[in-house]
Coordinates of C-alpha atoms and ligand atoms in Angstrom, one line a residue:
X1 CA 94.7 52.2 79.7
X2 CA 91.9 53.4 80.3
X3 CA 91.2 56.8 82.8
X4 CA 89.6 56.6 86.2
X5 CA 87.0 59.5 85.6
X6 CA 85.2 57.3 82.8
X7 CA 82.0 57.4 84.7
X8 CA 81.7 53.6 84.3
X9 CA 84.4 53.1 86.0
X10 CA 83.4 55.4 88.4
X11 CA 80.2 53.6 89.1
X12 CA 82.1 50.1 89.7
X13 CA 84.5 51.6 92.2
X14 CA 81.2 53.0 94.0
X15 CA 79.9 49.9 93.9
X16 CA 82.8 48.0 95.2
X17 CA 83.4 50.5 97.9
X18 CA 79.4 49.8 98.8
X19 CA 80.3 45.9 99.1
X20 CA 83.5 46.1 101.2
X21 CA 81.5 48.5 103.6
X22 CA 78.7 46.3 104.2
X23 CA 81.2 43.4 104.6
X24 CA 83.5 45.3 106.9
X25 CA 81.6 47.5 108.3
X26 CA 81.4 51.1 109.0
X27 CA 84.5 51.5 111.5
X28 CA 87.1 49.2 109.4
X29 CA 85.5 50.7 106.3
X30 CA 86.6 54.1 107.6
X31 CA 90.0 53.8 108.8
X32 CA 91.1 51.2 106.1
X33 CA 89.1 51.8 102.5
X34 CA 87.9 54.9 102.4
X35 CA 91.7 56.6 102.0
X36 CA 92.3 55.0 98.9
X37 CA 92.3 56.7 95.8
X38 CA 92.0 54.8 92.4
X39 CA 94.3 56.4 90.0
X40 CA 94.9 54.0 87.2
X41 CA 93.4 50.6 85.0
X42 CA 95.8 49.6 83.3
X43 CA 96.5 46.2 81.6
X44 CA 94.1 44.5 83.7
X45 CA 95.8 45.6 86.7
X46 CA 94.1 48.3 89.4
X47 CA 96.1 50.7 91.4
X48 CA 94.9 52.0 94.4
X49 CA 97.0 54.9 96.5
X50 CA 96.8 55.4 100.5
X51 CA 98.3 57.9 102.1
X52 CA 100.7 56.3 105.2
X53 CA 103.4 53.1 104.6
X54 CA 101.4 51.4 107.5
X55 CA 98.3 51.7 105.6
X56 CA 99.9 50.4 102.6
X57 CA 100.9 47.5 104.1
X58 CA 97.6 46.4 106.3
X59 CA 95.7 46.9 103.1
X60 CA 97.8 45.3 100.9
X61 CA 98.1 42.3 103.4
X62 CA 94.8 42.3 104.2
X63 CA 92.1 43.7 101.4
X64 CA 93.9 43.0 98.6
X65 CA 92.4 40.3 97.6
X66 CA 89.3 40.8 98.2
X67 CA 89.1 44.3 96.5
X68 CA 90.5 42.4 93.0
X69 CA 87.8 39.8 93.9
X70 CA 85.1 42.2 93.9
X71 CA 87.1 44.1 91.0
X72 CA 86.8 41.0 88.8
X73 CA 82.9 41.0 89.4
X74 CA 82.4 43.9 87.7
X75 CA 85.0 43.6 85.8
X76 CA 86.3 39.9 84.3
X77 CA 89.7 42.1 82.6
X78 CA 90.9 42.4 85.9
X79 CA 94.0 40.4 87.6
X80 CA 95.7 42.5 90.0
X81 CA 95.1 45.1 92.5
X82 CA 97.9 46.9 93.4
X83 CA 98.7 49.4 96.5
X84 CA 100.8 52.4 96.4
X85 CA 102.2 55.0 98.2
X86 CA 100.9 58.5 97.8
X87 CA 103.7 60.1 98.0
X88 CA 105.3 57.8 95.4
X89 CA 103.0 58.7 92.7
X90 CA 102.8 62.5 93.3
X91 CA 104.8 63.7 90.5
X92 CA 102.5 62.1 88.5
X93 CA 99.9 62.3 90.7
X94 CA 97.8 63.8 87.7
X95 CA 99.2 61.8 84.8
X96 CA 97.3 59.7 83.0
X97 CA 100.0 58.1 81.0
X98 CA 101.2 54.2 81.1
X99 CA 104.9 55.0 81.6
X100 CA 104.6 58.0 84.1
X101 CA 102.9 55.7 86.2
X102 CA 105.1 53.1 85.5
X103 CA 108.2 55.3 86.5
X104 CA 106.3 55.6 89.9
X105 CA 106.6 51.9 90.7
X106 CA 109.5 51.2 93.4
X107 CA 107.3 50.6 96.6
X108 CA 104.3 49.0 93.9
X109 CA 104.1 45.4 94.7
X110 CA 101.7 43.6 92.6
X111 CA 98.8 41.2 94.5
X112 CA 99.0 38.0 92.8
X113 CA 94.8 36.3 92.1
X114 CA 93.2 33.4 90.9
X115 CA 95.5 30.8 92.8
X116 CA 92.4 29.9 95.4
X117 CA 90.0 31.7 96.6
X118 CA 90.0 32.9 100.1
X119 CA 87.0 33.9 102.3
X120 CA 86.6 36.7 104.0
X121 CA 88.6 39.8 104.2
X122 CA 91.2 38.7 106.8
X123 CA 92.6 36.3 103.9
X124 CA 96.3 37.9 103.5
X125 CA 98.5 37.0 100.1
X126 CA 101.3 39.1 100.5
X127 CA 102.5 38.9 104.6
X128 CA 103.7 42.2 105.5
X129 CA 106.8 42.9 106.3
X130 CA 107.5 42.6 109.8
X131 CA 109.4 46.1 109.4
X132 CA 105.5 47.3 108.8
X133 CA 104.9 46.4 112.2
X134 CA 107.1 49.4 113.2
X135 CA 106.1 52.6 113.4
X136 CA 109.3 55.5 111.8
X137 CA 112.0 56.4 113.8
X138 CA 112.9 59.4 114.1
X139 CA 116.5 60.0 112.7
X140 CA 117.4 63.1 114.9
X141 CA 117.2 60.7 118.0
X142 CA 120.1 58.8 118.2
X143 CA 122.6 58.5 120.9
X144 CA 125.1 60.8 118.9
X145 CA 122.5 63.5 119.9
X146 CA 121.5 62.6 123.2
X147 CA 123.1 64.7 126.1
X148 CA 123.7 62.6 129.5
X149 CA 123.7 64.0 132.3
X150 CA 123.1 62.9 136.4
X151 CA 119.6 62.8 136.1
X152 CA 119.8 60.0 133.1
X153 CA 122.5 58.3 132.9
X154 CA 122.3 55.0 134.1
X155 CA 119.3 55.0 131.9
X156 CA 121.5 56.0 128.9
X157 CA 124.1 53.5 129.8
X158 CA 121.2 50.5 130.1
X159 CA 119.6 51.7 126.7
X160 CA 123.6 51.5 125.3
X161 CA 124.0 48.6 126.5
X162 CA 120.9 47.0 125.0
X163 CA 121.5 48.3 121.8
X164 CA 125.3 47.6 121.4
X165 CA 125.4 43.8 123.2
X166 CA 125.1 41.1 121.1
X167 CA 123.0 38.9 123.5
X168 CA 120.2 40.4 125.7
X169 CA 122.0 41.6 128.8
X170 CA 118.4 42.0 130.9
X171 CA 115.5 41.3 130.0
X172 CA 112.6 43.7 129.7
X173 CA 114.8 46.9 129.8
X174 CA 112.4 49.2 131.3
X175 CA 112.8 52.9 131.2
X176 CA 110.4 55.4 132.9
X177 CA 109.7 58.8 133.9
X178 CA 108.2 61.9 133.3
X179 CA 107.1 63.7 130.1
X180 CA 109.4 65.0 128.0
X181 CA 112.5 63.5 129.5
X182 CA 113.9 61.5 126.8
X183 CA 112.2 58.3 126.7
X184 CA 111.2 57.8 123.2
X185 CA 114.7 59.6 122.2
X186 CA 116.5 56.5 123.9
X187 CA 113.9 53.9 122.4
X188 CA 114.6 55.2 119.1
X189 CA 118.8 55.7 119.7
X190 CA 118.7 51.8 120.5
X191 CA 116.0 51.0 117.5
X192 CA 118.9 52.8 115.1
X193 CA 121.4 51.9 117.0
X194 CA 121.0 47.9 116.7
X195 CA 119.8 48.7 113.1
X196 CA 123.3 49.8 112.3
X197 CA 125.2 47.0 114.5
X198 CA 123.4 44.2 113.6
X199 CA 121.1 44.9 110.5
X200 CA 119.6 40.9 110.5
X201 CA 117.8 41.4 113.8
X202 CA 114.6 42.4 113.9
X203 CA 113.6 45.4 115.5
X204 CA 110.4 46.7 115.8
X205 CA 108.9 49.5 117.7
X206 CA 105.6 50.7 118.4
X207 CA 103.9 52.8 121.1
X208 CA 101.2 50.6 123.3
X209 CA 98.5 52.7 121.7
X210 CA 99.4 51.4 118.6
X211 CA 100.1 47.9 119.4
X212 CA 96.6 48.1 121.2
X213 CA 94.9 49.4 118.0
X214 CA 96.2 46.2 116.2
X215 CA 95.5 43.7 118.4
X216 CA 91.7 45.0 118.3
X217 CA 91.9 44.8 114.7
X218 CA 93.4 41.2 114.4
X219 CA 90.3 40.5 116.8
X220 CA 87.7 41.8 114.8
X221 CA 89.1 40.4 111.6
X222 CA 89.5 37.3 113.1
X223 CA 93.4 37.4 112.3
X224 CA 95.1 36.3 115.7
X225 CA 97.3 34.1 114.5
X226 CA 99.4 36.3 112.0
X227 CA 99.3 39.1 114.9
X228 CA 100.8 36.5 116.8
X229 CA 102.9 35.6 114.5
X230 CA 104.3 38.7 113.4
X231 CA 104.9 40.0 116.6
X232 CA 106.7 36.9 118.2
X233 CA 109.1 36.7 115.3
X234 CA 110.3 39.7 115.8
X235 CA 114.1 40.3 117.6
X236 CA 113.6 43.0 119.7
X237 CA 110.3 44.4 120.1
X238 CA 110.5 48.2 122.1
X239 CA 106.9 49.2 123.3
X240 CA 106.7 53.3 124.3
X241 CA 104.1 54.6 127.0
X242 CA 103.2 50.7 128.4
X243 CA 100.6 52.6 131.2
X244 CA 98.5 53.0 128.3
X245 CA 98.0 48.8 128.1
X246 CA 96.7 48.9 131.3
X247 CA 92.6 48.3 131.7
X248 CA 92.0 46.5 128.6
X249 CA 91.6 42.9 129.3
X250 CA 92.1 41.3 126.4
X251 CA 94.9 43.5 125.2
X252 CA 96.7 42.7 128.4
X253 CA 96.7 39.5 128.1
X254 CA 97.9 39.3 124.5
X255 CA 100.5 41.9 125.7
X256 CA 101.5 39.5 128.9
X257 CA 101.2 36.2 126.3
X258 CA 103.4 38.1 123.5
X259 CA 105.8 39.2 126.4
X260 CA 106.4 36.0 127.8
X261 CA 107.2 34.1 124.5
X262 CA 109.9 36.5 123.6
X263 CA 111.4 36.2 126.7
X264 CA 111.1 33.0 126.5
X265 CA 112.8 32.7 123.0
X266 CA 115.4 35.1 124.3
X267 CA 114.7 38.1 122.5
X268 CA 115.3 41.6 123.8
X269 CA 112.1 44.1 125.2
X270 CA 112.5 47.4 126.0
X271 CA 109.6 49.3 127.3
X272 CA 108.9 53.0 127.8
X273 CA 106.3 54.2 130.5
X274 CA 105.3 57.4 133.3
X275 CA 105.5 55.0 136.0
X276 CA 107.6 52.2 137.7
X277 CA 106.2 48.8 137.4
X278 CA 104.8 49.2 140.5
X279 CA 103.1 51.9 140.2
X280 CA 101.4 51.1 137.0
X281 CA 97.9 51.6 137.5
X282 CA 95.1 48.9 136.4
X283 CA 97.7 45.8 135.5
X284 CA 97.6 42.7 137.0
X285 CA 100.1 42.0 139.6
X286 CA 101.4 39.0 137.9
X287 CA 101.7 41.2 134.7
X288 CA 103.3 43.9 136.8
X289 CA 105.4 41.9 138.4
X290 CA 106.9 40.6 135.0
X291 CA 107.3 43.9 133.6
X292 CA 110.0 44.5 137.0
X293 CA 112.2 41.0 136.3
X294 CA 115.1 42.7 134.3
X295 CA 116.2 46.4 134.9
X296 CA 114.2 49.3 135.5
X297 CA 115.9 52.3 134.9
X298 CA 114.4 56.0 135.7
X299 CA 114.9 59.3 134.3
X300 CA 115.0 61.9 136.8
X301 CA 113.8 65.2 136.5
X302 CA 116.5 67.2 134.6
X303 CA 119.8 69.7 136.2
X304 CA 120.4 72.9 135.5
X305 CA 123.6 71.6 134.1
X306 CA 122.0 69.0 131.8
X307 CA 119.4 71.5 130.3
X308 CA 122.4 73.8 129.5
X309 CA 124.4 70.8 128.0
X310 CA 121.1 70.0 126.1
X311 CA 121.0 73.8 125.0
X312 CA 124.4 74.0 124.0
X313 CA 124.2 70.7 121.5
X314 CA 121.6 71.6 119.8
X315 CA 122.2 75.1 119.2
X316 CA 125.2 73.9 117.9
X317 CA 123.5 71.6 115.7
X318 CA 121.2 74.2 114.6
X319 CA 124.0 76.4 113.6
X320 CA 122.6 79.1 115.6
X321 CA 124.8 81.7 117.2
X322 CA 123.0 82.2 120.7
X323 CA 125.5 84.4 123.1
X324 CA 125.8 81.9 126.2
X325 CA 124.0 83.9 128.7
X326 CA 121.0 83.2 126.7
X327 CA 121.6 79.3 127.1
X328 CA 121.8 79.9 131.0
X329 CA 119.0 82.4 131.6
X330 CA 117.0 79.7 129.6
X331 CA 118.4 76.9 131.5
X332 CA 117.4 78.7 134.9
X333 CA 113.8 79.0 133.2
X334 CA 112.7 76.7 131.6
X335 CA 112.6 73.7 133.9
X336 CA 109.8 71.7 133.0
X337 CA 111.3 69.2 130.9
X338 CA 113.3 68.9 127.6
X339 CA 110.8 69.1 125.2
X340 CA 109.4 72.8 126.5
X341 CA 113.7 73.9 126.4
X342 CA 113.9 72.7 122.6
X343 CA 110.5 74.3 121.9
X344 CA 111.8 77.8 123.7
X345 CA 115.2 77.5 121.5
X346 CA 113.5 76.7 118.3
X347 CA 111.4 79.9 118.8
X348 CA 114.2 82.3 119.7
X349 CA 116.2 81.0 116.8
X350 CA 113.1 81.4 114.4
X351 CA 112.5 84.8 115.8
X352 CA 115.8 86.0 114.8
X353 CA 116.3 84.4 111.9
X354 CA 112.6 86.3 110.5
X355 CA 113.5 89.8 112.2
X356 CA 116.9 89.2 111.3
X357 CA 118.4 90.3 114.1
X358 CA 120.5 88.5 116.2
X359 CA 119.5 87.0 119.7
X360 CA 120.1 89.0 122.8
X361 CA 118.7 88.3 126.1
X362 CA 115.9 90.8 125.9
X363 CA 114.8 89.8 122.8
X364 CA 114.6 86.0 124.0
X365 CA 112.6 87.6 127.2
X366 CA 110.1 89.1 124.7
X367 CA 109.6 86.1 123.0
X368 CA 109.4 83.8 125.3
X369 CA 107.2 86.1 127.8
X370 CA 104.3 82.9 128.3
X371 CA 106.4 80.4 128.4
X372 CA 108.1 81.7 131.1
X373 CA 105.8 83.0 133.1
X374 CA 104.1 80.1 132.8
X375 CA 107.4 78.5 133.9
X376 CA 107.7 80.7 136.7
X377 CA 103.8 80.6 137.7
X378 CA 104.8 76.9 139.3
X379 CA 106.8 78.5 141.8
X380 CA 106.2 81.7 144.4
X381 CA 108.5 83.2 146.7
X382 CA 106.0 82.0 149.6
X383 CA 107.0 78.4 148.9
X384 CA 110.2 78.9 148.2
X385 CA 110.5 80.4 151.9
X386 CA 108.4 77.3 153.5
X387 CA 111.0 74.9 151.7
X388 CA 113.9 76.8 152.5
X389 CA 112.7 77.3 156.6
X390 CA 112.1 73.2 156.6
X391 CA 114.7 72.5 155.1
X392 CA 117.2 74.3 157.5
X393 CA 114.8 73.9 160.3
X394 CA 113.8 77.3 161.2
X395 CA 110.8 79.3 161.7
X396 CA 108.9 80.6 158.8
X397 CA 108.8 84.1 160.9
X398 CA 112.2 84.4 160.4
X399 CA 112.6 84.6 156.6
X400 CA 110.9 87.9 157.7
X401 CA 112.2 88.9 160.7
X402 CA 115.5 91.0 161.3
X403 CA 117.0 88.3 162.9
X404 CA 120.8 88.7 161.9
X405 CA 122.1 85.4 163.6
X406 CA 124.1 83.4 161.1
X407 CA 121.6 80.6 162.0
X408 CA 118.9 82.2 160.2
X409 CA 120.5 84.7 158.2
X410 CA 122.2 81.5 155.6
X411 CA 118.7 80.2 155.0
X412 CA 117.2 83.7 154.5
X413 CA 120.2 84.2 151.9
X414 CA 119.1 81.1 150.5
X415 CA 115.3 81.7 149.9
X416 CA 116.5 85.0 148.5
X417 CA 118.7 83.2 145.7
X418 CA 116.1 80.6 145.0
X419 CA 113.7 83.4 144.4
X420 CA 116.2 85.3 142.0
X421 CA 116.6 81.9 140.3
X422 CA 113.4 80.6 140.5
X423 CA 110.8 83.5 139.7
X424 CA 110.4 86.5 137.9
X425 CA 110.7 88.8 140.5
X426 CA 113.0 91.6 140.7
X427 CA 115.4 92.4 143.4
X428 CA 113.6 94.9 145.0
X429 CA 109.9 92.6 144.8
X430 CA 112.0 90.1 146.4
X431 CA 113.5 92.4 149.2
X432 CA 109.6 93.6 150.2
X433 CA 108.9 90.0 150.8
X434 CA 111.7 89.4 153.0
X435 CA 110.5 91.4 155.6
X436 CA 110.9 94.8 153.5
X437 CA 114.3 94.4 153.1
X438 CA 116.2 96.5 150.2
X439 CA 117.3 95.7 146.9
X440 CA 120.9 95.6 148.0
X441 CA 120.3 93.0 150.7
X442 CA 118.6 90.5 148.2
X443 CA 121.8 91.6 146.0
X444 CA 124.5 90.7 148.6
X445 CA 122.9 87.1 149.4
X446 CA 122.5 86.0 145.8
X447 CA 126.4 87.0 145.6
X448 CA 127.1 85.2 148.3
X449 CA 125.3 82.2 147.9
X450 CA 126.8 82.1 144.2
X451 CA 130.2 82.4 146.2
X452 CA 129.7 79.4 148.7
X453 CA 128.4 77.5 145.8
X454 CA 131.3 77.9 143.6
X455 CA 133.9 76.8 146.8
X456 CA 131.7 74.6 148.3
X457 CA 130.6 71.7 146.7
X458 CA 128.5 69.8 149.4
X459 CA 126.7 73.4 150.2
X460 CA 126.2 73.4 146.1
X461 CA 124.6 70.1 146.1
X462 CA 122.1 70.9 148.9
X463 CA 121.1 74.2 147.1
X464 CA 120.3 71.6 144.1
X465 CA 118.5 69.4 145.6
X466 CA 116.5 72.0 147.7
X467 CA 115.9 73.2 144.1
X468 CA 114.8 70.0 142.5
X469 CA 112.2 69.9 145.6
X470 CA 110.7 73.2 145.1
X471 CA 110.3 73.0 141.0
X472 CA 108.8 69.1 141.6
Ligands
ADP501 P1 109.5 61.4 126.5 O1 109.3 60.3 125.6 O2 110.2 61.0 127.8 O3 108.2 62.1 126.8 P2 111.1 62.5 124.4 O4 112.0 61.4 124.2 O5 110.0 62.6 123.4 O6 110.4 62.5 125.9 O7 111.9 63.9 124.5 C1 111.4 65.1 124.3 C2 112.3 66.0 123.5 O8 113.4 66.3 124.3 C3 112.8 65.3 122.3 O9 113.0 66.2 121.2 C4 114.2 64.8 122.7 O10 115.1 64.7 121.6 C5 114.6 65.8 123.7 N1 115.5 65.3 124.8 C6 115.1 64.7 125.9 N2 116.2 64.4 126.7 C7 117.3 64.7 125.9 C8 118.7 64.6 126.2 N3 119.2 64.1 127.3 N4 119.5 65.1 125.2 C9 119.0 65.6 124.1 N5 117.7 65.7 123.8 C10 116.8 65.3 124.7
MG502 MG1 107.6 59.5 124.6

């Protein structure tokens, strides 16, 4: 054994690190070599740490070889280069012991050499898994935790589908819509979901960035064929944010070439993307086209109902005791999307939980103050009154005017409750844009709109969808 800050040894890693950079090249140099570490010599054997699984793997499958190559012309000792984890040796991270490295081996797996030599760096000995090809799930998105609602639903029940058939019910499953609305949640509930069910299929799932990213790397190391053939022996390959394939030639044709063979081999795709197939910018339309063949599901932007069901499971999960008027006032809010309602929650529960005090509705108003004005900057009472007067057909004039004809008077109650709901404003700022009207007036019309709403479910429905139109 001998320890990697003898300067000799030193010198030789500098000077294979020189040779692999003038092979590979700056860029490949960079993202692939210059991470790893050399932490132990050891019986003829080199070990080498990077910090990610997925580098792990491309380097192992790819420089291996070469590195011991170059190892065993500086040093002839030398039969094995092997690749570990970071976080698998850091408890002995600084030992410089045989057996506390050894106790670090489980994810160690040793680079056989001398059975041929192979040219250039793209020469692969060990084949990585095709499980590498797959970026981690995330375990707190499955469909245990995922809260259904109008706006998703039939996109749930496709994803469910997908993942709990044994045979591929459509073929690509394609689910889009806007940020934040649980798109790479459902990718990764069907990824854990068929991983469960049916453990011998293959899934793999990567976002298009990232399938992009290795395509151009088989490309420049001239290893097409094993990107081919790792990704076309997979079972069901799931590729999150698609519009981002769009433009690069090359990549879009491997893309459209990968595509096709799985579905012709039967296999199951589910994409993710911002956009219906149509409206996927910079694709060919016979690519486009494709990408529409099986179902196209779309997230719509969320209900107040659904945020609060959202709210309510995951305080729950947290084991946070929030009163529910907290829930709703946030629900009213925060109506961006999903991701801005978990990131208002997780700060109100931290807030309390370092003040130790428990949540009320002022303190969450404090907290939150940006968010929601920045929520509430997306909406002013002047639109809400435009919407409002189209949508019942009346004159703008008249949300101001002392007009007390039923006719106009409904609507004017209307804008008034959107305005409570929708903005910041209090009930007397609302009354003075209303034509100067008092605080009482604005008062009465949320209470009676609240009223209608609760026996009338048609009028309730238009009041949401009036809703959805003014936040959109
Ligand atoms: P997208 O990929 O559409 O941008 P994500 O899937 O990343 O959105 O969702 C953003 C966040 O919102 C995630 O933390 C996700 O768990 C959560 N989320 C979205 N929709 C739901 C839902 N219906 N139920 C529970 N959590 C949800
Ligand atoms: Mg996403």
């Amino acid at each position: 054994m001998r320890n990697t800050v003898d300067p000799t040894i030193e010198a030789q890693w500098a000077r294979i690190r020189g040779r692999l950079k003038a092979e590979l090249g700056e860029a490949a140099f960079k993202s692939w070599l210059k991470p790893l570490t050399l932490i132990t010599i050891d019986n003829g054997e080199v070990r080498l740490t990077v910090p990610t699984r997925f580098m792990r793997d491309w380097v192992r499958s790819h420089y291996a070889d070469r590195i011991c190559t170059l190892w065993q012309a500086e040093d002839k000792v030398i039969a094995r280069v092997e690749i570990v984890l970071q976080s698998d040796m850091q408890p002995v991270a600084r030992a410089s012991t045989v057996e506390s490295v050894k106790s670090a081996r489980p994810t160690a797996a040793v680079v056989p050499v001398g059975n041929g030599k192979r040219d250039g760096a793209a020469g692969a000995v060990v084949v990585a898994d095709v499980d590498a090809l797959s970026a981690p799930l995330d375990p707190r998105f499955t469909f245990d935790s995922f809260v259904v609602g109008k706006s998703n639903e039939f996109a749930a029940a496709a994803a469910r589908r997908v993942a709990e058939e044994a045979k591929v019910p459509f073929n690509p499953l394609y689910l889009y819509g806007g940020v934040g609305l649980g798109k790479t949640h459902l990718m990764h509930a069907i990824a854990w979901q068929i991983r469960k069910r049916h453990p011998q299929r293959r899934v793999v799932y990567l976002t298009a960035e990232k399938f992009m990213y290795q395509f151009i790397r088989a490309l420049r190391f001239k290893d097409i064929m094993s990107f081919k053939e790792q990704f076309r022996s997979v079972d069901v390959l799931m590729i999150d944010d698609v519009q981002f394939i769009s433009g690069k030639d090359s990549t879009q044709e491997e893309f459209f070439h990968t595509f096709n063979a799985l579905v012709d081999q039967n296999k199951q795709i589910v994409l993710s993307a911002d956009k219906s197939p149509s409206d996927l910018e910079g694709l060919e339309d016979r690519v486009r086209s494709r990408l529409g063949w099986g179902l196209v599901a779309d997230i719509h932007a969320t209900t107040y109902e659904l945020r609060l069901g959202i709210l309510q499971s995951k305080a729950e999960r947290m084991g946070a005791l929030i009163p529910p008027k907290v829930l709703e006032f946030l629900a009213h809010k925060i109506t961006s999307n999903v991701r801005e309602l978990e990131g208002a929650l997780n700060r109100i529960v931290a807030h309390s939980n370092l003040v130790g005090r428990p949540i009320t509705l002022e303190s969450a108003q404090e907290v939150l103050h940006d968010l929601l004005r920045a929520n509430d900057r997306r909406v002013t009472i002047e639109e809400i009154q435009k919407r409002v007067a189209e949508h019942f057909s009346i004159r703008l004039a008249d949300m101001h005017s002392p007009r007390r004809a039923r006719a106009v008077a409904r609507p004017r109650q209307v804008a008034m409750y959107l305005a409570k709901q929708l903005t910041a404003r209090s009930l007397p700022e609302i009354g003075r844009k209303f034509g100067g009207r008092d605080h009482t007036t604005v008062m009465h019309a949320v209470r009676k709109i609240e009223e209608l709403r609760a026996t009338d479910s048609g009028f309730s429905e238009d009041i949401d969808l009036l809703r959805r139109m003014i936040e959109a």
